[in-house]
mmCIF file with all atom_site columns, C-alpha atoms in Angstrom:
data_model
loop_
_atom_site.group_PDB
_atom_site.id
_atom_site.type_symbol
_atom_site.label_atom_id
_atom_site.label_alt_id
_atom_site.label_comp_id
_atom_site.label_asym_id
_atom_site.label_entity_id
_atom_site.label_seq_id
_atom_site.pdbx_PDB_ins_code
_atom_site.Cartn_x
_atom_site.Cartn_y
_atom_site.Cartn_z
_atom_site.occupancy
_atom_site.B_iso_or_equiv
_atom_site.pdbx_formal_charge
_atom_site.auth_seq_id
_atom_site.auth_comp_id
_atom_site.auth_asym_id
_atom_site.auth_atom_id
_atom_site.pdbx_PDB_model_num
ATOM 1   C CA . UNK A 1 1   ? 65.377  44.774 83.905 1.00 75.00 ? 1   UNK A CA 1
ATOM 2   C CA . UNK A 1 2   ? 62.629  42.733 81.950 1.00 78.00 ? 2   UNK A CA 1
ATOM 3   C CA . UNK A 1 3   ? 64.317  39.630 80.571 1.00 81.00 ? 3   UNK A CA 1
ATOM 4   C CA . UNK A 1 4   ? 63.417  37.946 77.524 1.00 84.00 ? 4   UNK A CA 1
ATOM 5   C CA . UNK A 1 5   ? 64.633  34.462 76.092 1.00 83.00 ? 5   UNK A CA 1
ATOM 6   C CA . UNK A 1 6   ? 66.106  31.516 78.257 1.00 82.00 ? 6   UNK A CA 1
ATOM 7   C CA . UNK A 1 7   ? 64.776  31.381 81.660 1.00 82.00 ? 7   UNK A CA 1
ATOM 8   C CA . UNK A 1 8   ? 67.883  30.442 83.280 1.00 81.00 ? 8   UNK A CA 1
ATOM 9   C CA . UNK A 1 9   ? 71.350  32.048 82.785 1.00 83.00 ? 9   UNK A CA 1
ATOM 10  C CA . UNK A 1 10  ? 73.684  29.169 84.335 1.00 84.00 ? 10  UNK A CA 1
ATOM 11  C CA . UNK A 1 11  ? 73.634  25.488 83.826 1.00 81.00 ? 11  UNK A CA 1
ATOM 12  C CA . UNK A 1 12  ? 75.699  22.519 84.397 1.00 80.00 ? 12  UNK A CA 1
ATOM 13  C CA . UNK A 1 13  ? 74.584  19.086 83.704 1.00 77.00 ? 13  UNK A CA 1
ATOM 14  C CA . UNK A 1 14  ? 71.056  19.074 85.072 1.00 77.00 ? 14  UNK A CA 1
ATOM 15  C CA . UNK A 1 15  ? 71.483  21.958 87.428 1.00 83.00 ? 15  UNK A CA 1
ATOM 16  C CA . UNK A 1 16  ? 69.794  25.299 86.217 1.00 81.00 ? 16  UNK A CA 1
ATOM 17  C CA . UNK A 1 17  ? 69.941  28.797 87.877 1.00 85.00 ? 17  UNK A CA 1
ATOM 18  C CA . UNK A 1 18  ? 69.448  32.316 87.222 1.00 83.00 ? 18  UNK A CA 1
ATOM 19  C CA . UNK A 1 19  ? 72.487  34.061 88.627 1.00 84.00 ? 19  UNK A CA 1
ATOM 20  C CA . UNK A 1 20  ? 73.231  36.604 85.977 1.00 83.00 ? 20  UNK A CA 1
ATOM 21  C CA . UNK A 1 21  ? 71.099  39.805 85.903 1.00 83.00 ? 21  UNK A CA 1
ATOM 22  C CA . UNK A 1 22  ? 71.189  43.107 84.197 1.00 84.00 ? 22  UNK A CA 1
ATOM 23  C CA . UNK A 1 23  ? 70.564  46.128 86.641 1.00 84.00 ? 23  UNK A CA 1
ATOM 24  C CA . UNK A 1 24  ? 69.558  49.677 85.778 1.00 83.00 ? 24  UNK A CA 1
ATOM 25  C CA . UNK A 1 25  ? 68.685  52.711 87.703 1.00 84.00 ? 25  UNK A CA 1
ATOM 26  C CA . UNK A 1 26  ? 65.538  54.711 87.585 1.00 83.00 ? 26  UNK A CA 1
ATOM 27  C CA . UNK A 1 27  ? 66.917  57.288 85.206 1.00 84.00 ? 27  UNK A CA 1
ATOM 28  C CA . UNK A 1 28  ? 67.434  54.499 82.566 1.00 80.00 ? 28  UNK A CA 1
ATOM 29  C CA . UNK A 1 29  ? 63.940  53.121 82.945 1.00 78.00 ? 29  UNK A CA 1
ATOM 30  C CA . UNK A 1 30  ? 62.473  56.677 82.554 1.00 79.00 ? 30  UNK A CA 1
ATOM 31  C CA . UNK A 1 31  ? 64.329  57.567 79.367 1.00 80.00 ? 31  UNK A CA 1
ATOM 32  C CA . UNK A 1 32  ? 64.415  54.075 77.851 1.00 79.00 ? 32  UNK A CA 1
ATOM 33  C CA . UNK A 1 33  ? 61.095  52.435 78.882 1.00 75.00 ? 33  UNK A CA 1
ATOM 34  C CA . UNK A 1 34  ? 61.353  49.697 76.206 1.00 78.00 ? 34  UNK A CA 1
ATOM 35  C CA . UNK A 1 35  ? 64.728  48.550 77.430 1.00 81.00 ? 35  UNK A CA 1
ATOM 36  C CA . UNK A 1 36  ? 64.996  44.859 77.920 1.00 84.00 ? 36  UNK A CA 1
ATOM 37  C CA . UNK A 1 37  ? 67.798  42.241 78.360 1.00 86.00 ? 37  UNK A CA 1
ATOM 38  C CA . UNK A 1 38  ? 68.008  39.138 75.949 1.00 88.00 ? 38  UNK A CA 1
ATOM 39  C CA . UNK A 1 39  ? 69.084  36.095 77.677 1.00 87.00 ? 39  UNK A CA 1
ATOM 40  C CA . UNK A 1 40  ? 71.072  34.311 74.791 1.00 87.00 ? 40  UNK A CA 1
ATOM 41  C CA . UNK A 1 41  ? 71.955  30.680 74.376 1.00 84.00 ? 41  UNK A CA 1
ATOM 42  C CA . UNK A 1 42  ? 75.166  29.860 76.053 1.00 83.00 ? 42  UNK A CA 1
ATOM 43  C CA . UNK A 1 43  ? 76.627  28.028 73.083 1.00 82.00 ? 43  UNK A CA 1
ATOM 44  C CA . UNK A 1 44  ? 79.814  26.373 74.454 1.00 80.00 ? 44  UNK A CA 1
ATOM 45  C CA . UNK A 1 45  ? 79.744  28.098 77.860 1.00 84.00 ? 45  UNK A CA 1
ATOM 46  C CA . UNK A 1 46  ? 77.997  27.319 80.976 1.00 85.00 ? 46  UNK A CA 1
ATOM 47  C CA . UNK A 1 47  ? 76.809  30.986 81.265 1.00 84.00 ? 47  UNK A CA 1
ATOM 48  C CA . UNK A 1 48  ? 74.136  32.550 78.807 1.00 86.00 ? 48  UNK A CA 1
ATOM 49  C CA . UNK A 1 49  ? 75.408  35.963 77.711 1.00 89.00 ? 49  UNK A CA 1
ATOM 50  C CA . UNK A 1 50  ? 73.102  38.884 78.307 1.00 88.00 ? 50  UNK A CA 1
ATOM 51  C CA . UNK A 1 51  ? 72.489  41.266 75.586 1.00 87.00 ? 51  UNK A CA 1
ATOM 52  C CA . UNK A 1 52  ? 71.191  44.940 75.721 1.00 83.00 ? 52  UNK A CA 1
ATOM 53  C CA . UNK A 1 53  ? 70.761  46.726 72.543 1.00 72.00 ? 53  UNK A CA 1
ATOM 54  C CA . UNK A 1 54  ? 70.568  50.426 72.682 1.00 67.00 ? 54  UNK A CA 1
ATOM 55  C CA . UNK A 1 55  ? 70.508  51.408 68.857 1.00 56.00 ? 55  UNK A CA 1
ATOM 56  C CA . UNK A 1 56  ? 71.512  50.122 65.581 1.00 47.00 ? 56  UNK A CA 1
ATOM 57  C CA . UNK A 1 57  ? 75.160  50.298 64.631 1.00 46.00 ? 57  UNK A CA 1
ATOM 58  C CA . UNK A 1 58  ? 75.974  51.606 61.013 1.00 50.00 ? 58  UNK A CA 1
ATOM 59  C CA . UNK A 1 59  ? 77.507  49.381 58.638 1.00 56.00 ? 59  UNK A CA 1
ATOM 60  C CA . UNK A 1 60  ? 81.151  48.738 58.864 1.00 57.00 ? 60  UNK A CA 1
ATOM 61  C CA . UNK A 1 61  ? 83.711  49.205 56.263 1.00 64.00 ? 61  UNK A CA 1
ATOM 62  C CA . UNK A 1 62  ? 86.296  46.704 55.239 1.00 72.00 ? 62  UNK A CA 1
ATOM 63  C CA . UNK A 1 63  ? 87.614  44.667 57.881 1.00 71.00 ? 63  UNK A CA 1
ATOM 64  C CA . UNK A 1 64  ? 91.130  45.529 59.049 1.00 76.00 ? 64  UNK A CA 1
ATOM 65  C CA . UNK A 1 65  ? 93.914  42.940 58.269 1.00 75.00 ? 65  UNK A CA 1
ATOM 66  C CA . UNK A 1 66  ? 94.630  40.490 60.993 1.00 78.00 ? 66  UNK A CA 1
ATOM 67  C CA . UNK A 1 67  ? 97.259  37.991 60.962 1.00 78.00 ? 67  UNK A CA 1
ATOM 68  C CA . UNK A 1 68  ? 95.712  34.553 61.556 1.00 77.00 ? 68  UNK A CA 1
ATOM 69  C CA . UNK A 1 69  ? 97.832  32.009 63.227 1.00 82.00 ? 69  UNK A CA 1
ATOM 70  C CA . UNK A 1 70  ? 96.350  29.082 61.271 1.00 78.00 ? 70  UNK A CA 1
ATOM 71  C CA . UNK A 1 71  ? 98.116  30.558 58.071 1.00 82.00 ? 71  UNK A CA 1
ATOM 72  C CA . UNK A 1 72  ? 101.347 29.459 59.568 1.00 85.00 ? 72  UNK A CA 1
ATOM 73  C CA . UNK A 1 73  ? 100.318 25.968 59.300 1.00 82.00 ? 73  UNK A CA 1
ATOM 74  C CA . UNK A 1 74  ? 99.824  26.055 55.590 1.00 83.00 ? 74  UNK A CA 1
ATOM 75  C CA . UNK A 1 75  ? 102.384 24.186 53.638 1.00 87.00 ? 75  UNK A CA 1
ATOM 76  C CA . UNK A 1 76  ? 102.605 26.880 50.727 1.00 88.00 ? 76  UNK A CA 1
ATOM 77  C CA . UNK A 1 77  ? 102.622 30.033 53.019 1.00 87.00 ? 77  UNK A CA 1
ATOM 78  C CA . UNK A 1 78  ? 106.388 30.727 52.743 1.00 90.00 ? 78  UNK A CA 1
ATOM 79  C CA . UNK A 1 79  ? 106.543 30.221 48.961 1.00 91.00 ? 79  UNK A CA 1
ATOM 80  C CA . UNK A 1 80  ? 103.618 32.605 48.538 1.00 89.00 ? 80  UNK A CA 1
ATOM 81  C CA . UNK A 1 81  ? 105.117 35.176 50.834 1.00 89.00 ? 81  UNK A CA 1
ATOM 82  C CA . UNK A 1 82  ? 108.547 35.076 49.151 1.00 89.00 ? 82  UNK A CA 1
ATOM 83  C CA . UNK A 1 83  ? 106.927 35.287 45.581 1.00 88.00 ? 83  UNK A CA 1
ATOM 84  C CA . UNK A 1 84  ? 105.046 38.415 46.644 1.00 87.00 ? 84  UNK A CA 1
ATOM 85  C CA . UNK A 1 85  ? 107.980 39.851 48.476 1.00 85.00 ? 85  UNK A CA 1
ATOM 86  C CA . UNK A 1 86  ? 110.167 39.585 45.387 1.00 84.00 ? 86  UNK A CA 1
ATOM 87  C CA . UNK A 1 87  ? 107.616 41.173 43.040 1.00 84.00 ? 87  UNK A CA 1
ATOM 88  C CA . UNK A 1 88  ? 109.093 44.381 41.738 1.00 85.00 ? 88  UNK A CA 1
ATOM 89  C CA . UNK A 1 89  ? 107.878 47.618 43.215 1.00 84.00 ? 89  UNK A CA 1
ATOM 90  C CA . UNK A 1 90  ? 108.298 51.346 42.251 1.00 84.00 ? 90  UNK A CA 1
ATOM 91  C CA . UNK A 1 91  ? 109.533 54.139 44.561 1.00 79.00 ? 91  UNK A CA 1
ATOM 92  C CA . UNK A 1 92  ? 112.045 54.897 47.284 1.00 83.00 ? 92  UNK A CA 1
ATOM 93  C CA . UNK A 1 93  ? 113.460 52.418 49.617 1.00 85.00 ? 93  UNK A CA 1
ATOM 94  C CA . UNK A 1 94  ? 110.535 53.102 52.382 1.00 89.00 ? 94  UNK A CA 1
ATOM 95  C CA . UNK A 1 95  ? 107.993 53.143 50.066 1.00 88.00 ? 95  UNK A CA 1
ATOM 96  C CA . UNK A 1 96  ? 109.190 49.971 48.453 1.00 86.00 ? 96  UNK A CA 1
ATOM 97  C CA . UNK A 1 97  ? 109.273 48.193 51.816 1.00 88.00 ? 97  UNK A CA 1
ATOM 98  C CA . UNK A 1 98  ? 105.628 49.516 52.402 1.00 88.00 ? 98  UNK A CA 1
ATOM 99  C CA . UNK A 1 99  ? 104.579 48.214 48.843 1.00 89.00 ? 99  UNK A CA 1
ATOM 100 C CA . UNK A 1 100 ? 106.048 44.748 49.432 1.00 89.00 ? 100 UNK A CA 1
ATOM 101 C CA . UNK A 1 101 ? 104.355 44.512 53.056 1.00 89.00 ? 101 UNK A CA 1
ATOM 102 C CA . UNK A 1 102 ? 101.083 45.536 51.197 1.00 89.00 ? 102 UNK A CA 1
ATOM 103 C CA . UNK A 1 103 ? 101.848 42.792 48.632 1.00 89.00 ? 103 UNK A CA 1
ATOM 104 C CA . UNK A 1 104 ? 102.338 40.095 51.394 1.00 89.00 ? 104 UNK A CA 1
ATOM 105 C CA . UNK A 1 105 ? 99.101  41.373 53.137 1.00 89.00 ? 105 UNK A CA 1
ATOM 106 C CA . UNK A 1 106 ? 97.032  40.706 49.903 1.00 88.00 ? 106 UNK A CA 1
ATOM 107 C CA . UNK A 1 107 ? 98.623  37.164 49.414 1.00 88.00 ? 107 UNK A CA 1
ATOM 108 C CA . UNK A 1 108 ? 97.736  36.213 52.966 1.00 87.00 ? 108 UNK A CA 1
ATOM 109 C CA . UNK A 1 109 ? 94.249  37.501 52.641 1.00 87.00 ? 109 UNK A CA 1
ATOM 110 C CA . UNK A 1 110 ? 93.975  35.579 49.352 1.00 86.00 ? 110 UNK A CA 1
ATOM 111 C CA . UNK A 1 111 ? 95.379  32.486 51.014 1.00 86.00 ? 111 UNK A CA 1
ATOM 112 C CA . UNK A 1 112 ? 92.962  32.714 53.803 1.00 82.00 ? 112 UNK A CA 1
ATOM 113 C CA . UNK A 1 113 ? 89.843  33.206 51.551 1.00 81.00 ? 113 UNK A CA 1
ATOM 114 C CA . UNK A 1 114 ? 90.794  30.390 49.176 1.00 81.00 ? 114 UNK A CA 1
ATOM 115 C CA . UNK A 1 115 ? 91.602  27.856 51.764 1.00 76.00 ? 115 UNK A CA 1
ATOM 116 C CA . UNK A 1 116 ? 89.768  28.658 54.972 1.00 73.00 ? 116 UNK A CA 1
ATOM 117 C CA . UNK A 1 117 ? 86.735  30.706 53.759 1.00 72.00 ? 117 UNK A CA 1
ATOM 118 C CA . UNK A 1 118 ? 84.444  27.447 54.356 1.00 75.00 ? 118 UNK A CA 1
ATOM 119 C CA . UNK A 1 119 ? 85.459  27.305 57.839 1.00 78.00 ? 119 UNK A CA 1
ATOM 120 C CA . UNK A 1 120 ? 82.997  30.316 58.587 1.00 77.00 ? 120 UNK A CA 1
ATOM 121 C CA . UNK A 1 121 ? 80.185  28.395 56.911 1.00 82.00 ? 121 UNK A CA 1
ATOM 122 C CA . UNK A 1 122 ? 81.139  25.157 59.048 1.00 83.00 ? 122 UNK A CA 1
ATOM 123 C CA . UNK A 1 123 ? 81.277  27.199 62.286 1.00 87.00 ? 123 UNK A CA 1
ATOM 124 C CA . UNK A 1 124 ? 77.912  28.768 61.443 1.00 88.00 ? 124 UNK A CA 1
ATOM 125 C CA . UNK A 1 125 ? 76.367  25.518 60.717 1.00 90.00 ? 125 UNK A CA 1
ATOM 126 C CA . UNK A 1 126 ? 77.565  23.976 64.082 1.00 91.00 ? 126 UNK A CA 1
ATOM 127 C CA . UNK A 1 127 ? 76.397  27.160 65.799 1.00 91.00 ? 127 UNK A CA 1
ATOM 128 C CA . UNK A 1 128 ? 72.970  26.747 64.355 1.00 92.00 ? 128 UNK A CA 1
ATOM 129 C CA . UNK A 1 129 ? 72.831  23.177 65.428 1.00 92.00 ? 129 UNK A CA 1
ATOM 130 C CA . UNK A 1 130 ? 73.956  23.906 68.927 1.00 91.00 ? 130 UNK A CA 1
ATOM 131 C CA . UNK A 1 131 ? 71.382  26.852 69.219 1.00 90.00 ? 131 UNK A CA 1
ATOM 132 C CA . UNK A 1 132 ? 68.636  24.369 68.000 1.00 90.00 ? 132 UNK A CA 1
ATOM 133 C CA . UNK A 1 133 ? 69.758  21.796 70.668 1.00 88.00 ? 133 UNK A CA 1
ATOM 134 C CA . UNK A 1 134 ? 70.001  24.443 73.406 1.00 87.00 ? 134 UNK A CA 1
ATOM 135 C CA . UNK A 1 135 ? 66.653  25.800 72.539 1.00 87.00 ? 135 UNK A CA 1
ATOM 136 C CA . UNK A 1 136 ? 65.117  22.438 73.199 1.00 86.00 ? 136 UNK A CA 1
ATOM 137 C CA . UNK A 1 137 ? 67.297  22.110 76.292 1.00 84.00 ? 137 UNK A CA 1
ATOM 138 C CA . UNK A 1 138 ? 65.599  25.190 77.733 1.00 83.00 ? 138 UNK A CA 1
ATOM 139 C CA . UNK A 1 139 ? 62.964  22.942 79.202 1.00 80.00 ? 139 UNK A CA 1
ATOM 140 C CA . UNK A 1 140 ? 64.638  21.194 82.160 1.00 75.00 ? 140 UNK A CA 1
ATOM 141 C CA . UNK A 1 141 ? 62.721  17.918 81.309 1.00 78.00 ? 141 UNK A CA 1
ATOM 142 C CA . UNK A 1 142 ? 64.439  17.411 78.026 1.00 78.00 ? 142 UNK A CA 1
ATOM 143 C CA . UNK A 1 143 ? 65.644  14.161 76.679 1.00 83.00 ? 143 UNK A CA 1
ATOM 144 C CA . UNK A 1 144 ? 68.926  12.936 78.200 1.00 80.00 ? 144 UNK A CA 1
ATOM 145 C CA . UNK A 1 145 ? 70.532  12.189 74.862 1.00 86.00 ? 145 UNK A CA 1
ATOM 146 C CA . UNK A 1 146 ? 70.518  15.950 74.111 1.00 86.00 ? 146 UNK A CA 1
ATOM 147 C CA . UNK A 1 147 ? 73.421  16.452 76.701 1.00 85.00 ? 147 UNK A CA 1
ATOM 148 C CA . UNK A 1 148 ? 75.669  14.252 74.663 1.00 88.00 ? 148 UNK A CA 1
ATOM 149 C CA . UNK A 1 149 ? 74.700  15.958 71.431 1.00 90.00 ? 149 UNK A CA 1
ATOM 150 C CA . UNK A 1 150 ? 75.269  19.413 73.086 1.00 88.00 ? 150 UNK A CA 1
ATOM 151 C CA . UNK A 1 151 ? 78.745  18.090 74.196 1.00 89.00 ? 151 UNK A CA 1
ATOM 152 C CA . UNK A 1 152 ? 79.635  16.843 70.805 1.00 90.00 ? 152 UNK A CA 1
ATOM 153 C CA . UNK A 1 153 ? 78.574  20.064 69.074 1.00 91.00 ? 153 UNK A CA 1
ATOM 154 C CA . UNK A 1 154 ? 80.506  22.155 71.591 1.00 90.00 ? 154 UNK A CA 1
ATOM 155 C CA . UNK A 1 155 ? 83.704  20.152 70.968 1.00 87.00 ? 155 UNK A CA 1
ATOM 156 C CA . UNK A 1 156 ? 83.311  20.452 67.179 1.00 85.00 ? 156 UNK A CA 1
ATOM 157 C CA . UNK A 1 157 ? 82.870  24.251 67.461 1.00 85.00 ? 157 UNK A CA 1
ATOM 158 C CA . UNK A 1 158 ? 85.975  24.621 69.576 1.00 82.00 ? 158 UNK A CA 1
ATOM 159 C CA . UNK A 1 159 ? 87.986  22.830 66.875 1.00 71.00 ? 159 UNK A CA 1
#
């Protein structure tokens, strides 16, 4: 397939190579002539991801609830859960348990939004900086200090 983006798909230190490829057959090429693979920046990996877009995806509805492990480290989590669990509910036994679990879920979502919402913005800022550095590093004759900057940004992103 025709590639767009980075010239190399794998790098470690000063070694660059194009070892990753996207392969299609003749039928694909005839039914989708404008198809191309985009070689993205590797961010914190040594491999660059390959991206093939077939069609636009529709808008997603609300995200499903996910229990995030970092919530267990919050000092007020148990108090919040207990307070919401003890909130009076109406209905039979099973409906009451269901409503209590729903209340706890909302409390955990609120806690995550209040305490950790800025983490998304910090992650996006670090990713943007990393993408800028890696874009400059596409040229193999880049400045040597960019390797240290990239390593620092990767460490920050992992944390």
